Coordinates of N, CA, C and O in Angstrom, one line a residue:
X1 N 47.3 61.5 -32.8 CA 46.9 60.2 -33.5 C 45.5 60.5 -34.1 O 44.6 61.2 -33.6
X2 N 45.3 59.8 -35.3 CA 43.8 60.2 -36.2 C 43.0 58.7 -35.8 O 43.3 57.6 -36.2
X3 N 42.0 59.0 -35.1 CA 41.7 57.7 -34.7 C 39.9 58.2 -35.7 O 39.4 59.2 -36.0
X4 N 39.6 56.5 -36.2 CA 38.5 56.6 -37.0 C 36.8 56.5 -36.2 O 36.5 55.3 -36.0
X5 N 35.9 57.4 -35.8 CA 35.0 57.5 -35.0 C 33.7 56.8 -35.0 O 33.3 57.3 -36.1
X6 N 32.9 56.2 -34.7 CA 31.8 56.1 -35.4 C 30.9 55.3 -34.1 O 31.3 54.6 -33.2
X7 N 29.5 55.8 -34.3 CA 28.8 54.7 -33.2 C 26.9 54.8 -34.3 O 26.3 55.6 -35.0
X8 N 26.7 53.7 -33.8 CA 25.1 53.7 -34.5 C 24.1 54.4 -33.5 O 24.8 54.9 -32.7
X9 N 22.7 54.6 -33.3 CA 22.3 55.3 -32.8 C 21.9 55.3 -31.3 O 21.6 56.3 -30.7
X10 N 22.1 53.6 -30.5 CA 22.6 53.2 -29.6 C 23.6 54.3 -28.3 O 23.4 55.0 -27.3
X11 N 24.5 54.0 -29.0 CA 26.2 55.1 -28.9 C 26.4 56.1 -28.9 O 27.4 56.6 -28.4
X12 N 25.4 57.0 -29.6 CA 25.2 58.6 -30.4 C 25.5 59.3 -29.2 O 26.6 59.8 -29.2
X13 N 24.7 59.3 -27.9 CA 24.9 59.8 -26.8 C 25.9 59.9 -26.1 O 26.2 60.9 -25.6
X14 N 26.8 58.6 -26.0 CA 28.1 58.2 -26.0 C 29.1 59.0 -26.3 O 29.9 59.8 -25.6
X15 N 29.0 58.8 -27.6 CA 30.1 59.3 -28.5 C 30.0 60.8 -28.1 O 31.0 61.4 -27.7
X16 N 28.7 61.5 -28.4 CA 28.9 63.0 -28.2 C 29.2 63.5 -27.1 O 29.5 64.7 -27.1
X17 N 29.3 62.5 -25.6 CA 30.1 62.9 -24.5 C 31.1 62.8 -24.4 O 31.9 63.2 -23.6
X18 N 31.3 62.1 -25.4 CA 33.2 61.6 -25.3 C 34.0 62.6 -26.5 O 35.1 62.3 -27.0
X19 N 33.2 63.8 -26.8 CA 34.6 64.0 -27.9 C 35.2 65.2 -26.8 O 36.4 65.3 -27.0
X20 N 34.9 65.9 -26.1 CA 36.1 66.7 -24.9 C 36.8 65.6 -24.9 O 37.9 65.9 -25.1
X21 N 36.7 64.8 -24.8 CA 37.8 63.8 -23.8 C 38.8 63.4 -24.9 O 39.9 63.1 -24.5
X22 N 38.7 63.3 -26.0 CA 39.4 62.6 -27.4 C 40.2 64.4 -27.6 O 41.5 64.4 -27.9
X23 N 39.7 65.4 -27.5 CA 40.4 66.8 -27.3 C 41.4 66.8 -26.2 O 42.3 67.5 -26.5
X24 N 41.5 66.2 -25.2 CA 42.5 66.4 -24.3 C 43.2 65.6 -24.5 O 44.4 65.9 -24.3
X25 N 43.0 64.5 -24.8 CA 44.2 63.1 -25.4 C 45.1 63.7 -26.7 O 46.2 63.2 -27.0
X26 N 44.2 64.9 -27.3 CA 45.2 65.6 -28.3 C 45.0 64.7 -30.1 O 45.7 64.8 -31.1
X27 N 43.8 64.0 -29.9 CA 43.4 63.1 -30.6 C 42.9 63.8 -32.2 O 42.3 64.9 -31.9
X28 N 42.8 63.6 -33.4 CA 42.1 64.1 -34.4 C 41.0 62.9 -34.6 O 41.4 61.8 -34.5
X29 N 39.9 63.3 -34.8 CA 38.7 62.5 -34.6 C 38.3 62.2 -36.2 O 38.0 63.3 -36.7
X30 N 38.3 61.5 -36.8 CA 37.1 61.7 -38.2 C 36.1 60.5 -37.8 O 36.2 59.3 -37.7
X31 N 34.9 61.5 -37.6 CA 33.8 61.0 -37.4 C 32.9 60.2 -38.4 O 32.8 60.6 -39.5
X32 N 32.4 59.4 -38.2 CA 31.8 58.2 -39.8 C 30.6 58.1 -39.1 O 30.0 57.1 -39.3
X33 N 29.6 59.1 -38.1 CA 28.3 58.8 -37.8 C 28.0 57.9 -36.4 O 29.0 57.6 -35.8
X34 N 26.8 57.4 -35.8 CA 25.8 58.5 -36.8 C 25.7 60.3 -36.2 O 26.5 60.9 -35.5
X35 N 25.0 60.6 -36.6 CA 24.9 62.1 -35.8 C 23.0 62.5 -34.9 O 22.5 63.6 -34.8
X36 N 22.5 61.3 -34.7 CA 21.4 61.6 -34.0 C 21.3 59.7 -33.2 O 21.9 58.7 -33.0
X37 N 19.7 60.5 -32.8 CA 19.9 59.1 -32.3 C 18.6 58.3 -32.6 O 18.0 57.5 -31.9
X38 N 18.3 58.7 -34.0 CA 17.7 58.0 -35.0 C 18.3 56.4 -35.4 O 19.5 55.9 -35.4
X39 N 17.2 56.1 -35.6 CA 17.8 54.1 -36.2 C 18.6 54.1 -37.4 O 18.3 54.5 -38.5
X40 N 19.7 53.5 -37.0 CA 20.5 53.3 -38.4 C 21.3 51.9 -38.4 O 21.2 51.1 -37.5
X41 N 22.1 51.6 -39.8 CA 22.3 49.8 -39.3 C 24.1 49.8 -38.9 O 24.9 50.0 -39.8
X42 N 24.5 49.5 -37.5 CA 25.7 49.8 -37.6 C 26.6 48.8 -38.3 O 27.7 48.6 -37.7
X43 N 26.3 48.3 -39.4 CA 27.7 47.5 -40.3 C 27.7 48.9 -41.1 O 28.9 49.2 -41.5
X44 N 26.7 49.9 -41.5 CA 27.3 51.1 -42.1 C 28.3 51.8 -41.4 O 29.4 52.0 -41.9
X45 N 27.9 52.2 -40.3 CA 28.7 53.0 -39.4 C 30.1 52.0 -39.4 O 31.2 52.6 -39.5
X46 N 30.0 50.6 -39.4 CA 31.2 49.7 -39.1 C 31.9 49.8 -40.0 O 33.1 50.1 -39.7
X47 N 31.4 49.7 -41.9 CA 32.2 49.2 -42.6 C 33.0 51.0 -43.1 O 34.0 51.2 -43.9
X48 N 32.3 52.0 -42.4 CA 33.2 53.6 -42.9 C 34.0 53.5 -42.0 O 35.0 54.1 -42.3
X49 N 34.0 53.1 -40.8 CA 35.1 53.4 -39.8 C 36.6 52.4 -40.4 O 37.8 52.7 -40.4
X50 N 35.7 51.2 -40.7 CA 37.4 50.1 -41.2 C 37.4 50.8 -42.1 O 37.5 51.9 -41.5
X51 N 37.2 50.9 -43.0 CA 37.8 51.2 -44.1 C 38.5 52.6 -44.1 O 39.0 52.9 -45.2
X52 N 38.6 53.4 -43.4 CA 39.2 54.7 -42.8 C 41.1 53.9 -42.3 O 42.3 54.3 -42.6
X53 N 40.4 52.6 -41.4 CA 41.4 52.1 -40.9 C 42.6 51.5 -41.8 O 43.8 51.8 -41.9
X54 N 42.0 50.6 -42.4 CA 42.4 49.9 -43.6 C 43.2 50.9 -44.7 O 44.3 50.6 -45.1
X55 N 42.5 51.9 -45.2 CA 43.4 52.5 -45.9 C 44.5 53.7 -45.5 O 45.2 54.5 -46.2
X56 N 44.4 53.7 -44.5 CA 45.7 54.5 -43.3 C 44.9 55.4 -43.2 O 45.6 56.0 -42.3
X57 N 43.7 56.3 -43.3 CA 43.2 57.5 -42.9 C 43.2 57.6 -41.3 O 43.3 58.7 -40.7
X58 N 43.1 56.9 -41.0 CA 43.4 56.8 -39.5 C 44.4 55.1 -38.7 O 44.5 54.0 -39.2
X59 N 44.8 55.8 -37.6 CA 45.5 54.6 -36.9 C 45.1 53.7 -36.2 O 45.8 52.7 -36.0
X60 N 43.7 53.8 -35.7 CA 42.7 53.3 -34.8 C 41.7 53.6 -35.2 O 41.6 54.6 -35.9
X61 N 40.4 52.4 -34.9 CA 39.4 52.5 -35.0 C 38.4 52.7 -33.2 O 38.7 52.2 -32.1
X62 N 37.3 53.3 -33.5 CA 36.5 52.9 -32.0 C 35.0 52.9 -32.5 O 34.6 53.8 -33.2
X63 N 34.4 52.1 -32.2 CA 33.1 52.0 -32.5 C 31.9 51.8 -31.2 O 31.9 50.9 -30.4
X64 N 30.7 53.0 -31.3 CA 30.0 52.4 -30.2 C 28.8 52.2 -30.1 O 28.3 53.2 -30.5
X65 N 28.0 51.3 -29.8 CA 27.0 50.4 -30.6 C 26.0 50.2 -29.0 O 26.1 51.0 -28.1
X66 N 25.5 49.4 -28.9 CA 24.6 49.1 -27.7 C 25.2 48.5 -26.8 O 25.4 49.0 -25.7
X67 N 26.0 46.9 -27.2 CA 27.0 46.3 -26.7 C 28.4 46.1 -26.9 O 29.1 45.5 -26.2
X68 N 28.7 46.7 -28.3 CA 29.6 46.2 -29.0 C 29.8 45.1 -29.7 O 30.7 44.9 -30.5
X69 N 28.9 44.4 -29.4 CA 28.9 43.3 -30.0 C 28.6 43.0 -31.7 O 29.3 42.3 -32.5
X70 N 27.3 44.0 -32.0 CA 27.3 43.9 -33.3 C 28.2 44.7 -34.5 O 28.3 44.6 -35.7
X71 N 28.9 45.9 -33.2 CA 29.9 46.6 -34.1 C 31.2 45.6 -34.6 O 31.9 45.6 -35.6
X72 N 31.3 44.7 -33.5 CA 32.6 43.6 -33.3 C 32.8 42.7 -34.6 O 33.8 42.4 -35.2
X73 N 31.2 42.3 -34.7 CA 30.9 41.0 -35.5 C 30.8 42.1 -36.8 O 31.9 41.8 -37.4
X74 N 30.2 43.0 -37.5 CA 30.3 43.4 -39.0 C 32.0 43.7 -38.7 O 32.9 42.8 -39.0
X75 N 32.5 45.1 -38.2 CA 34.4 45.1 -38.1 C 34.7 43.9 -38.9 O 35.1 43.7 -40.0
X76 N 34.4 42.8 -37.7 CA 35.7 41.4 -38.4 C 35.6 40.3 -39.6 O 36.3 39.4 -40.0
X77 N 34.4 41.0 -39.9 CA 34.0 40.5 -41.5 C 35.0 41.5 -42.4 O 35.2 41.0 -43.5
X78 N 35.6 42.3 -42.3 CA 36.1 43.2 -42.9 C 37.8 42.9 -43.3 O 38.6 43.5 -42.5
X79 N 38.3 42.3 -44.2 CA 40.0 41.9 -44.4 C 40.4 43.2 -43.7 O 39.8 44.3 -43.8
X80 N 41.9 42.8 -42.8 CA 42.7 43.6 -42.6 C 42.0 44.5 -41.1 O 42.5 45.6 -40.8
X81 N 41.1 43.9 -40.5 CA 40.4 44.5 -39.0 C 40.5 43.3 -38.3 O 40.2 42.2 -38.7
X82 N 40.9 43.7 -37.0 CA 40.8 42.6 -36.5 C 39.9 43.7 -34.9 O 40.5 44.5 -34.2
X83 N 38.6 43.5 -34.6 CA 38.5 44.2 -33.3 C 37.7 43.1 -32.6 O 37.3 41.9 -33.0
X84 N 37.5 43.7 -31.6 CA 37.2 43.4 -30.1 C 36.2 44.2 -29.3 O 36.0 45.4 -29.2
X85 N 35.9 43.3 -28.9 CA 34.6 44.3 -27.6 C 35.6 44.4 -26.3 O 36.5 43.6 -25.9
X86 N 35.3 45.4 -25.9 CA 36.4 46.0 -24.8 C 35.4 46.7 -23.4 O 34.8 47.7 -23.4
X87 N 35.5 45.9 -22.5 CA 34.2 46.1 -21.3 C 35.0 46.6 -20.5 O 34.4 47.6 -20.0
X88 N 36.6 46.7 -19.9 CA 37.2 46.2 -19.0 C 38.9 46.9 -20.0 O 39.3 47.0 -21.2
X89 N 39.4 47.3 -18.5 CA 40.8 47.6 -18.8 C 42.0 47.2 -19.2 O 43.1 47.7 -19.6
X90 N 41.7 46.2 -18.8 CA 42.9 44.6 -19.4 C 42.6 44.5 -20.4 O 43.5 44.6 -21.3
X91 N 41.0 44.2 -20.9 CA 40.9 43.9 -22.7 C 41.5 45.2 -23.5 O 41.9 45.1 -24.6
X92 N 41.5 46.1 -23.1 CA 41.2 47.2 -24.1 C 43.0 47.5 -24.1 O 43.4 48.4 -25.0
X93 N 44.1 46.9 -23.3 CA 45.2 47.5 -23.9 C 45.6 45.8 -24.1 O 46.5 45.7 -24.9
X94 N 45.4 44.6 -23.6 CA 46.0 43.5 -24.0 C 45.4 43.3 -25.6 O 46.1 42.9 -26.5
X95 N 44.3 43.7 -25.9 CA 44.1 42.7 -27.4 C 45.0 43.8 -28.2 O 45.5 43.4 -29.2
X96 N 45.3 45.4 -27.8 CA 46.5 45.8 -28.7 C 47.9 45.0 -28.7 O 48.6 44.6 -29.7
X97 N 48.0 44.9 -27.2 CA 49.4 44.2 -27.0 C 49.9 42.6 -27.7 O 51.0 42.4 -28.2
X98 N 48.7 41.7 -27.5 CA 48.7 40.6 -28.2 C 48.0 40.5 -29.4 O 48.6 40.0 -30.4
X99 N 47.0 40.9 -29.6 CA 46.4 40.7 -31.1 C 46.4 41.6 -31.9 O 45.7 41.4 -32.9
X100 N 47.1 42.7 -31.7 CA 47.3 43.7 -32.7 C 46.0 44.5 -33.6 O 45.9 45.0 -34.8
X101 N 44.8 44.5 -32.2 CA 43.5 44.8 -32.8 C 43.5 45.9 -32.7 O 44.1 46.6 -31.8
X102 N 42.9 46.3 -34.0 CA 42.9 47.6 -34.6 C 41.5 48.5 -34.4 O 41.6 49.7 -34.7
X103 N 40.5 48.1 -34.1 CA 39.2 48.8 -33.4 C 38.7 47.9 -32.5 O 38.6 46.7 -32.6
X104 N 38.6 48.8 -31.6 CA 37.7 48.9 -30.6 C 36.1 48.9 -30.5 O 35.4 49.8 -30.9
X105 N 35.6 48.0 -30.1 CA 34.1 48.1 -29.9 C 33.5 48.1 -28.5 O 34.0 47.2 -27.7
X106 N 32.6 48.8 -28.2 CA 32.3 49.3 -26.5 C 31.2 49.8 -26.6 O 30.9 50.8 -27.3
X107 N 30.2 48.8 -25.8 CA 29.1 49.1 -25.3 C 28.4 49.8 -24.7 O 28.4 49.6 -23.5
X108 N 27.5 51.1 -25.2 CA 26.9 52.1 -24.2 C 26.1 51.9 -23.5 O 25.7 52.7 -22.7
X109 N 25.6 50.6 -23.8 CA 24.2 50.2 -22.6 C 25.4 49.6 -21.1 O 25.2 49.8 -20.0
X110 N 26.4 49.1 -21.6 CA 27.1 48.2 -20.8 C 28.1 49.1 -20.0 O 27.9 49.0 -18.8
X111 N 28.8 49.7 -20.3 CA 29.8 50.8 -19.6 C 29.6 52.5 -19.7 O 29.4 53.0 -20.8
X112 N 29.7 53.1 -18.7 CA 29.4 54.5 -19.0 C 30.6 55.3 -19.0 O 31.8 54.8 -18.9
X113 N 30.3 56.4 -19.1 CA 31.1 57.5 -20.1 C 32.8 57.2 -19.4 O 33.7 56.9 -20.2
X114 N 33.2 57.4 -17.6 CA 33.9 57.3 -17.2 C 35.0 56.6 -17.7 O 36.1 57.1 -18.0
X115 N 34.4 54.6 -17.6 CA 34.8 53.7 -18.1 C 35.4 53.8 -19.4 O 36.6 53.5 -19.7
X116 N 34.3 54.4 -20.4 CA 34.5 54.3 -21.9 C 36.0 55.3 -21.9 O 36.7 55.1 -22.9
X117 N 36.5 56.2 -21.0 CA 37.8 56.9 -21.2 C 38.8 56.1 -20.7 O 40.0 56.2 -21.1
X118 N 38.6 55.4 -19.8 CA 39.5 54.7 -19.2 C 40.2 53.3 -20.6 O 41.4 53.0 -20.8
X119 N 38.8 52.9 -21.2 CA 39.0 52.0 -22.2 C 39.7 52.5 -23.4 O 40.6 51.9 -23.9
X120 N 39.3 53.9 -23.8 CA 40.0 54.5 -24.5 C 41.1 54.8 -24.6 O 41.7 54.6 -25.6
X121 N 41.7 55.3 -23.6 CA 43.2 55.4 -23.2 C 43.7 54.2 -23.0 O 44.8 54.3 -23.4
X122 N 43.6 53.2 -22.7 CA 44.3 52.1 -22.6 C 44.2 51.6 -24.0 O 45.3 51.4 -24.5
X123 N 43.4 51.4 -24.6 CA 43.3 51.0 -25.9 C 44.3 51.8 -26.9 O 45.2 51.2 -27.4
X124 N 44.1 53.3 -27.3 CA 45.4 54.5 -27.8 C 46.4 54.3 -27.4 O 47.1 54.3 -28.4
X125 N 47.2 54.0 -26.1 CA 48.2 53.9 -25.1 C 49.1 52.7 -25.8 O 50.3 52.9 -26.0
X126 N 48.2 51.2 -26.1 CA 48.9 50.2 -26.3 C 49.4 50.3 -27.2 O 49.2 51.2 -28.0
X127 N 50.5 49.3 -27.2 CA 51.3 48.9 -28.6 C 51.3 47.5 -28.6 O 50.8 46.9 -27.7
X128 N 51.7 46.9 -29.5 CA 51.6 45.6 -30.2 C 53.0 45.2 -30.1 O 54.0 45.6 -30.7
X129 N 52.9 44.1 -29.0 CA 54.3 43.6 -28.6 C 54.8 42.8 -30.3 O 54.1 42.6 -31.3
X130 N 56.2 42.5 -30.1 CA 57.3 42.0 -31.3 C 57.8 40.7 -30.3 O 58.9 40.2 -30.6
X131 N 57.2 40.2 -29.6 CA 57.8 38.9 -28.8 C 57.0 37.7 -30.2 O 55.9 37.8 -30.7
X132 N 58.0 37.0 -30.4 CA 57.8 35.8 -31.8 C 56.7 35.2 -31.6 O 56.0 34.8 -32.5
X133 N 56.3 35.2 -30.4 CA 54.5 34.1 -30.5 C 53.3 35.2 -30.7 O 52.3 35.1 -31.3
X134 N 53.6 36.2 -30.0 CA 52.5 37.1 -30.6 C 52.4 37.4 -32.1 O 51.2 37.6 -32.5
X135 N 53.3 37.4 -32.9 CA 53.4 38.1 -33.9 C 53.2 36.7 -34.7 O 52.7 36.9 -35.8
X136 N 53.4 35.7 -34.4 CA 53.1 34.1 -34.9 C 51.8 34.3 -34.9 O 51.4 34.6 -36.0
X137 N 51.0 34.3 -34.2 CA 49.6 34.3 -33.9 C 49.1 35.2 -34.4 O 48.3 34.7 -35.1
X138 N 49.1 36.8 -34.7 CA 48.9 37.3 -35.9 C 49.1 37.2 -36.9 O 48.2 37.6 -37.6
X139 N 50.0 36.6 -37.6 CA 50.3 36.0 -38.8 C 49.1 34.8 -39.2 O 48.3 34.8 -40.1
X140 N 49.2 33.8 -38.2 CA 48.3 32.9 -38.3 C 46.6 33.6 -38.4 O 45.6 33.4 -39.1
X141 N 46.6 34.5 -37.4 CA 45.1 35.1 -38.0 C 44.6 35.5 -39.3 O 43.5 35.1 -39.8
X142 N 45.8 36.4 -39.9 CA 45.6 36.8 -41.3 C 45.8 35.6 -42.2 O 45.5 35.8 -43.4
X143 N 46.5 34.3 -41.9 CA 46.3 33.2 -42.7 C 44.7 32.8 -42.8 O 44.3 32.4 -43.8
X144 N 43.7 32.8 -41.4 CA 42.9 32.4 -41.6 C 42.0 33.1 -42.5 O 41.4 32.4 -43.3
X145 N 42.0 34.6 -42.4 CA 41.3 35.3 -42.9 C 41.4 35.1 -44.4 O 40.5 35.1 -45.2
X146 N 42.7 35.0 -44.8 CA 42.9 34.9 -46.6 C 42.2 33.1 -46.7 O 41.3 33.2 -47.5
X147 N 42.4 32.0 -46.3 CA 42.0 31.3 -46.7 C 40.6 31.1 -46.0 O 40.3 30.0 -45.8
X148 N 39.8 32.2 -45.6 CA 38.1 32.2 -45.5 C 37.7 32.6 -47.2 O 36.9 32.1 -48.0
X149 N 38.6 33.9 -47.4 CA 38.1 34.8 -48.6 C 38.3 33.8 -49.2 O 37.5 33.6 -50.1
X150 N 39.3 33.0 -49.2 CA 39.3 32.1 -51.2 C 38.4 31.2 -51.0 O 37.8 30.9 -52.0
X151 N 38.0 30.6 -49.9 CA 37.0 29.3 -49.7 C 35.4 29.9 -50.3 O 34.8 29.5 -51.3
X152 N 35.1 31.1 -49.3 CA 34.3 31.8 -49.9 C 34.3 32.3 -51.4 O 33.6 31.7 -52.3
X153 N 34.9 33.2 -51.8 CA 34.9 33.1 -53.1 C 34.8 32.1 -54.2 O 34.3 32.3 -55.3
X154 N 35.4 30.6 -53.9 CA 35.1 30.0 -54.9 C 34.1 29.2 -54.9 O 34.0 28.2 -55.7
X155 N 33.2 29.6 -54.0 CA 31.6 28.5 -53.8 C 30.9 29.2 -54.9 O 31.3 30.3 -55.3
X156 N 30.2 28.7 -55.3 CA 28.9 28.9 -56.1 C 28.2 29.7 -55.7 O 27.7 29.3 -54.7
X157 N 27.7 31.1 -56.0 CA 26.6 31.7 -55.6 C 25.6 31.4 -54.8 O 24.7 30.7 -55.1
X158 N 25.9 32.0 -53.3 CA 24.4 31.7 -52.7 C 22.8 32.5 -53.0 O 22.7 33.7 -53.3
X159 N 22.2 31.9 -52.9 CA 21.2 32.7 -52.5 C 20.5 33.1 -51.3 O 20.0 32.3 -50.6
X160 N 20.6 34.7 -50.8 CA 20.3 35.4 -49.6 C 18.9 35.7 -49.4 O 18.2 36.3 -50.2
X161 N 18.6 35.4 -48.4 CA 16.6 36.2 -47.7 C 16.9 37.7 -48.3 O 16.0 38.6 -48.1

């Protein structure tokens, strides 16, 4: 499986312990950064990993950030991503099973390396159940998402700080 890699400088340490482990899962990695553990802003690191995802370069995304949290929130700005912060082993294979989330976000301050494999594999492992209410409820997600973009799109120019 080509999963899409990326963590900001938070994660750097993270991530560089975890690529043995993405080698024995038999995994191809393409890595989107960063590569030190210099400051950088992770919606960069976020918006190369979706868009890897989005355009089929890879099947998964994983992102690792301080908490996940700010990898979670740039990801779901993104059409066509739907991720999640994943602390815990139930989230990390249910939001594939029910919400058909496509990156992963996981906290290096918050869980360590052990965990972060355990999350991993359960996250790779899932599949995205076909039972009619799940797949209702994704549908209805990507409704929301297209009628954010037209709402948004047809306002009037804001002006940003």
């Amino acid at each position: 499986m080509k999963i899409a890699l990326g963590s900001d400088h938070c994660g750097f340490e993270m991530k560089k312990t975890l690529m043995p482990f993405f080698q024995t899962l038999k995994c191809e990695i393409l890595d989107y950064g960063c590569d030190s553990t210099e400051p950088v802003d992770f919606p960069d690191i976020s918006q190369k990993v979706c868009d890897a995802v989005r355009n089929g370069h890879s099947k998964r995304g994983i992102l690792i950030c301080g908490t996940g949290v700010g990898a979670a929130i740039a990801a779901n700005k993104i059409p066509g991503i739907r991720a999640a912060v994943c602390h815990d082993f139930h989230s990390a294979h249910q939001a594939v099973e029910h919400d058909d989330v496509n990156v992963m976000c996981v906290g290096a301050q918050i869980v360590g390396p052990w965990l972060a494999e355990d999350l991993i594999r359960a996250f790779l492992n899932a599949k995205f159940s076909t039972e009619d209410h799940f797949v209702r409820r994704v549908k209805k997600l990507q409704q929301l998402e297209i009628a954010a973009a037209k709402e948004y799109l047809s306002q009037e120019p804001r002006k940003f700080l």
